[in-house]
Each structure stands twice: as C-alpha cells, then as structure tokens.
C-alpha cells in the first residue's frame, strides 16, 4: 500500500537561505509524486510532479525536487527563500492499485523569517 | 485558474441538520472529487465521480453522500451533520484518472462549522 510521510510539520528559514522540505513515500509500484502548495486561506496549487521521466523535477517559483528511488524520497528544495514562499506544502503520491486516489502527506508549514 | 466554484464558501450549521455543498466546474473535466482538510491529516478523499451518475467512495465516506446529475456539478451532502464534520472541504477536478501524471485542480474551499 502507498503512504507518504512528511518528516517536518514546520520548517523555519531566513529569507535568502535554502529551503528543504522532506518527503518519504512507500509504494509497491513506481509512483507518480507531486508537491502542492497552499497559501493561507487559499486553494491548492501544483508546484511540480514526477512521472518517471527525469529524476530531477523543476517546478514553479524556483522549486525543484529530486526523486531518489533507493531512499524512497522526494524532497523539495529551493536555493533562496522568499517571503512569498510562506505557505503549507503537501507531498502527494498517486495510487495505482485502485481506480484513483491521491495519498496526501500531512503537510509542512514553511515559515520565512525576515 | 481552472474554473471551479465552490458554494457556499463558509457555513455554520447545527448538529443533526443536513448540509449540501456544491462544486461547479466550467472545464468539462470528467473526474471530480471531494476532500476534507483537517490539521495534521493533509487532504482525505471523501467521494469521487468518474462521470455523470458514476460515483465511488473514498477514504472517509461515512456520513457523506454525493450526486452528479450533470458533468459540471458535483454535490456533497452531509446527511446529519456532526461536530466531527467541522472541516474545510475542497472540490477538485481532473481530466483523467488512469494517467499517472494527472494534475488535479482545486476549488477555493468551503469552511464548514457544525455547532
């Protein structure tokens, strides 16, 4: 069965410093993986997705994620944080053993200090 | 932005009353979903639809029913609201279900409080 674990409920970084949001998954199949972002009181927006092509995936707003099968990880990174990056980030895996289901991590709240 | 409208955006209701939330899309996407979002749980799937009159249960379907009489509308009904159903509800749509790289587009959410 698929599952997703986001290793940190909160991450706090200073503006201009790198961001690392960690995600581990378990899957019996080759998964599709996504990162979504939710800004305060807003809906959810796709940041990036991995679909078995390149293992390094580039997304919007300077974010990228690397799929590491040996570590079952899909960590989200950004070289330099901006105040507008303050939001909650969700790592998501797509199931393959049923009609459809996205399995969501519990979320990581990213706090940017000035 | 994908054309998804949820209504109402906010609702306060009393325990035991029925409540219906509406999701309307203008994208003509075949698949529609209802999720609930609670702190510490991420999003959890309640029900989804793969066509008009075709629906199926998700992870947390107890106490909820859905209907889809038209491609563009997907209704979520809380048959008898309980305090445990206080949550933020999101509707989502997608073009495809079998394609693994399908992106889901989300509405703005409905904040429901059951008192």
Coordinates of C-alpha atoms in Angstrom, one line a residue:
Chain A
X1 CA 0.0 0.0 0.0
X2 CA 1.1 3.5 -0.7
X3 CA 1.8 6.1 2.0
X4 CA 3.5 9.4 2.3
X5 CA 5.4 10.9 5.3
X6 CA 6.4 14.5 5.5
X7 CA 9.2 14.5 8.1
X8 CA 8.7 18.0 9.4
X9 CA 5.4 19.7 10.4
X10 CA 7.1 23.1 10.4
X11 CA 10.2 24.4 8.8
X12 CA 11.6 27.9 9.6
X13 CA 14.2 29.6 7.4
X14 CA 15.5 33.1 6.9
X15 CA 14.8 34.9 3.7
X16 CA 17.5 34.3 1.2
X17 CA 18.6 31.0 2.7
X18 CA 17.9 27.5 1.2
X19 CA 14.7 25.6 1.7
X20 CA 14.5 21.8 2.2
X21 CA 11.1 20.1 2.8
X22 CA 11.4 16.4 3.3
X23 CA 9.1 13.7 2.0
X24 CA 9.4 9.9 2.1
X25 CA 7.0 7.6 0.4
X26 CA 6.2 3.9 0.3
X27 CA 4.8 2.3 -2.8
X28 CA 4.5 -1.1 -4.3
X29 CA 4.7 0.3 -7.7
X30 CA 6.6 3.0 -9.5
X31 CA 4.8 6.0 -8.2
X32 CA 3.8 9.4 -9.5
X33 CA 4.7 12.0 -7.0
X34 CA 3.5 15.6 -6.6
X35 CA 4.2 18.6 -4.5
X36 CA 1.3 21.0 -3.9
X37 CA 1.4 24.4 -2.2
X38 CA -1.4 26.1 -0.2
X39 CA -1.1 29.7 0.7
X40 CA -3.1 31.0 3.7
X41 CA -6.8 30.8 3.1
X42 CA -6.3 29.8 -0.5
X43 CA -6.8 26.6 -2.5
X44 CA -4.1 24.2 -3.6
X45 CA -1.8 24.7 -6.5
X46 CA 0.5 22.2 -8.2
X47 CA 4.2 23.0 -7.7
X48 CA 5.7 20.1 -9.6
X49 CA 5.3 16.4 -10.5
X50 CA 7.4 13.4 -11.1
X51 CA 6.2 10.8 -13.6
X52 CA 9.2 8.5 -14.2
X53 CA 10.9 10.8 -16.6
X54 CA 13.8 12.9 -15.3
X55 CA 14.5 12.3 -11.6
X56 CA 15.2 16.0 -11.0
X57 CA 12.0 17.9 -11.5
X58 CA 11.7 21.6 -11.8
X59 CA 8.6 23.4 -10.7
X60 CA 7.2 26.9 -10.4
X61 CA 8.7 29.7 -8.4
X62 CA 12.2 28.2 -8.4
X63 CA 11.3 25.0 -6.6
X64 CA 12.6 21.6 -7.6
X65 CA 12.5 18.1 -6.2
X66 CA 14.6 15.0 -6.7
X67 CA 13.2 11.5 -6.9
X68 CA 15.5 9.0 -5.2
X69 CA 14.2 5.5 -5.5
X70 CA 16.9 4.0 -3.3
X71 CA 16.0 6.3 -0.5
X72 CA 12.2 6.4 -1.3
X73 CA 12.4 10.2 -1.0
X74 CA 11.1 13.1 -3.0
X75 CA 12.4 16.2 -1.1
X76 CA 11.5 19.7 -2.2
X77 CA 14.2 22.3 -2.4
X78 CA 14.7 26.0 -3.3
X79 CA 18.1 27.7 -3.3
X80 CA 16.9 31.0 -1.8
X81 CA 13.7 31.5 0.2
X82 CA 11.4 34.5 -0.5
X83 CA 8.8 35.9 1.9
X84 CA 6.1 34.9 -0.6
X85 CA 7.1 31.2 -0.2
X86 CA 5.5 31.2 3.3
X87 CA 2.8 28.5 2.9
X88 CA 1.9 24.9 3.6
X89 CA 3.4 22.3 1.3
X90 CA 2.0 18.9 0.6
X91 CA 3.7 15.8 -0.8
X92 CA 1.4 13.5 -2.6
X93 CA 1.7 10.1 -4.2
X94 CA -0.7 8.6 -6.8
X95 CA -2.1 5.2 -6.1
X96 CA -2.0 2.6 -8.8
X97 CA -3.9 -0.2 -7.2
X98 CA -7.4 1.3 -7.4
X99 CA -9.4 3.4 -9.7
X100 CA -8.0 6.5 -8.3
X101 CA -6.7 8.0 -5.2
X102 CA -4.1 10.6 -4.3
X103 CA -2.4 9.9 -1.0
X104 CA -1.6 13.1 0.8
X105 CA 1.1 13.8 3.4
X106 CA 0.1 15.7 6.5
X107 CA 1.8 18.9 5.2
X108 CA 4.8 21.1 6.2
X109 CA 4.3 24.7 7.1
X110 CA 7.1 26.8 5.8
X111 CA 7.9 29.9 7.8
X112 CA 10.1 32.6 6.4
X113 CA 11.9 34.9 8.8
X114 CA 12.9 38.4 7.5
Chain B
X1 CA -7.0 29.3 -12.9
X2 CA -9.2 26.3 -13.6
X3 CA -12.9 27.2 -13.5
X4 CA -14.0 25.7 -10.2
X5 CA -16.5 27.3 -8.0
X6 CA -17.5 26.1 -4.5
X7 CA -20.5 27.3 -2.7
X8 CA -21.0 28.3 0.0
X9 CA -17.5 29.4 1.0
X10 CA -18.5 29.5 4.6
X11 CA -21.3 27.8 6.5
X12 CA -22.2 27.4 10.2
X13 CA -24.9 24.7 10.8
X14 CA -26.4 22.9 13.8
X15 CA -25.7 19.3 14.7
X16 CA -28.2 16.9 13.1
X17 CA -29.2 19.1 10.2
X18 CA -28.5 18.1 6.5
X19 CA -26.0 20.3 4.6
X20 CA -25.2 20.3 0.9
X21 CA -22.1 21.8 -0.6
X22 CA -21.9 22.5 -4.3
X23 CA -19.0 22.3 -6.7
X24 CA -19.4 23.7 -10.2
X25 CA -16.8 23.4 -13.0
X26 CA -16.5 25.0 -16.4
X27 CA -13.6 22.9 -17.7
X28 CA -15.7 19.9 -18.8
X29 CA -13.4 17.6 -16.9
X30 CA -14.7 14.1 -16.4
X31 CA -13.4 13.5 -12.9
X32 CA -14.5 15.4 -9.8
X33 CA -13.5 14.8 -6.1
X34 CA -14.5 16.0 -2.7
X35 CA -11.8 16.2 0.0
X36 CA -11.7 17.3 3.6
X37 CA -8.7 19.0 5.1
X38 CA -8.0 18.8 8.8
X39 CA -4.9 19.8 10.7
X40 CA -2.3 17.1 10.8
X41 CA -4.1 14.9 8.2
X42 CA -3.4 16.6 4.9
X43 CA -6.3 16.0 2.5
X44 CA -8.5 13.0 2.7
X45 CA -10.8 11.8 -0.1
X46 CA -14.5 11.6 0.7
X47 CA -16.0 10.6 -2.6
X48 CA -15.2 11.0 -6.2
X49 CA -17.0 10.8 -9.5
X50 CA -15.9 9.5 -12.9
X51 CA -18.9 10.6 -14.9
X52 CA -22.5 11.6 -14.7
X53 CA -24.2 9.4 -12.1
X54 CA -21.0 7.5 -11.6
X55 CA -19.5 7.9 -8.1
X56 CA -17.4 5.9 -5.6
X57 CA -16.3 6.1 -2.0
X58 CA -13.1 7.5 -0.8
X59 CA -11.2 7.0 2.4
X60 CA -13.6 8.9 4.7
X61 CA -17.0 8.5 3.2
X62 CA -19.1 7.6 6.2
X63 CA -21.8 10.3 6.9
X64 CA -21.5 11.7 3.4
X65 CA -23.3 11.2 0.1
X66 CA -22.7 12.7 -3.3
X67 CA -24.6 13.2 -6.5
X68 CA -23.6 14.2 -10.0
X69 CA -26.5 14.7 -12.4
X70 CA -24.5 16.9 -14.8
X71 CA -20.9 17.0 -15.8
X72 CA -20.4 20.4 -14.3
X73 CA -21.9 19.9 -10.9
X74 CA -20.9 17.6 -8.0
X75 CA -22.8 17.9 -4.8
X76 CA -21.7 16.7 -1.4
X77 CA -24.3 16.1 1.3
X78 CA -23.8 15.7 5.0
X79 CA -26.9 13.7 5.8
X80 CA -27.0 14.7 9.5
X81 CA -24.1 17.0 10.4
X82 CA -21.9 16.2 13.4
X83 CA -19.2 18.2 15.1
X84 CA -16.6 15.8 13.7
X85 CA -17.5 17.0 10.2
X86 CA -16.3 20.5 11.0
X87 CA -13.6 21.0 8.4
X88 CA -12.5 22.7 5.3
X89 CA -13.9 20.9 2.2
X90 CA -12.2 21.1 -1.2
X91 CA -13.5 20.1 -4.5
X92 CA -11.1 19.1 -7.2
X93 CA -11.3 18.1 -10.9
X94 CA -9.0 16.3 -13.3
X95 CA -9.1 15.3 -16.9
X96 CA -8.0 11.8 -16.5
X97 CA -7.8 9.1 -13.9
X98 CA -5.7 6.4 -15.4
X99 CA -2.9 8.7 -16.5
X100 CA -0.5 8.8 -13.6
X101 CA 0.7 12.3 -14.2
X102 CA -2.7 13.8 -13.9
X103 CA -2.8 17.1 -12.2
X104 CA -5.8 17.9 -10.0
X105 CA -7.2 21.4 -9.9
X106 CA -8.8 22.6 -6.7
X107 CA -11.5 25.0 -5.7
X108 CA -11.1 27.6 -3.0
X109 CA -12.6 25.5 -0.3
X110 CA -15.7 25.7 1.9
X111 CA -15.2 26.2 5.6
X112 CA -18.0 24.3 7.5
X113 CA -18.6 24.6 11.2
X114 CA -21.0 22.3 12.9
X115 CA -22.2 23.6 16.3

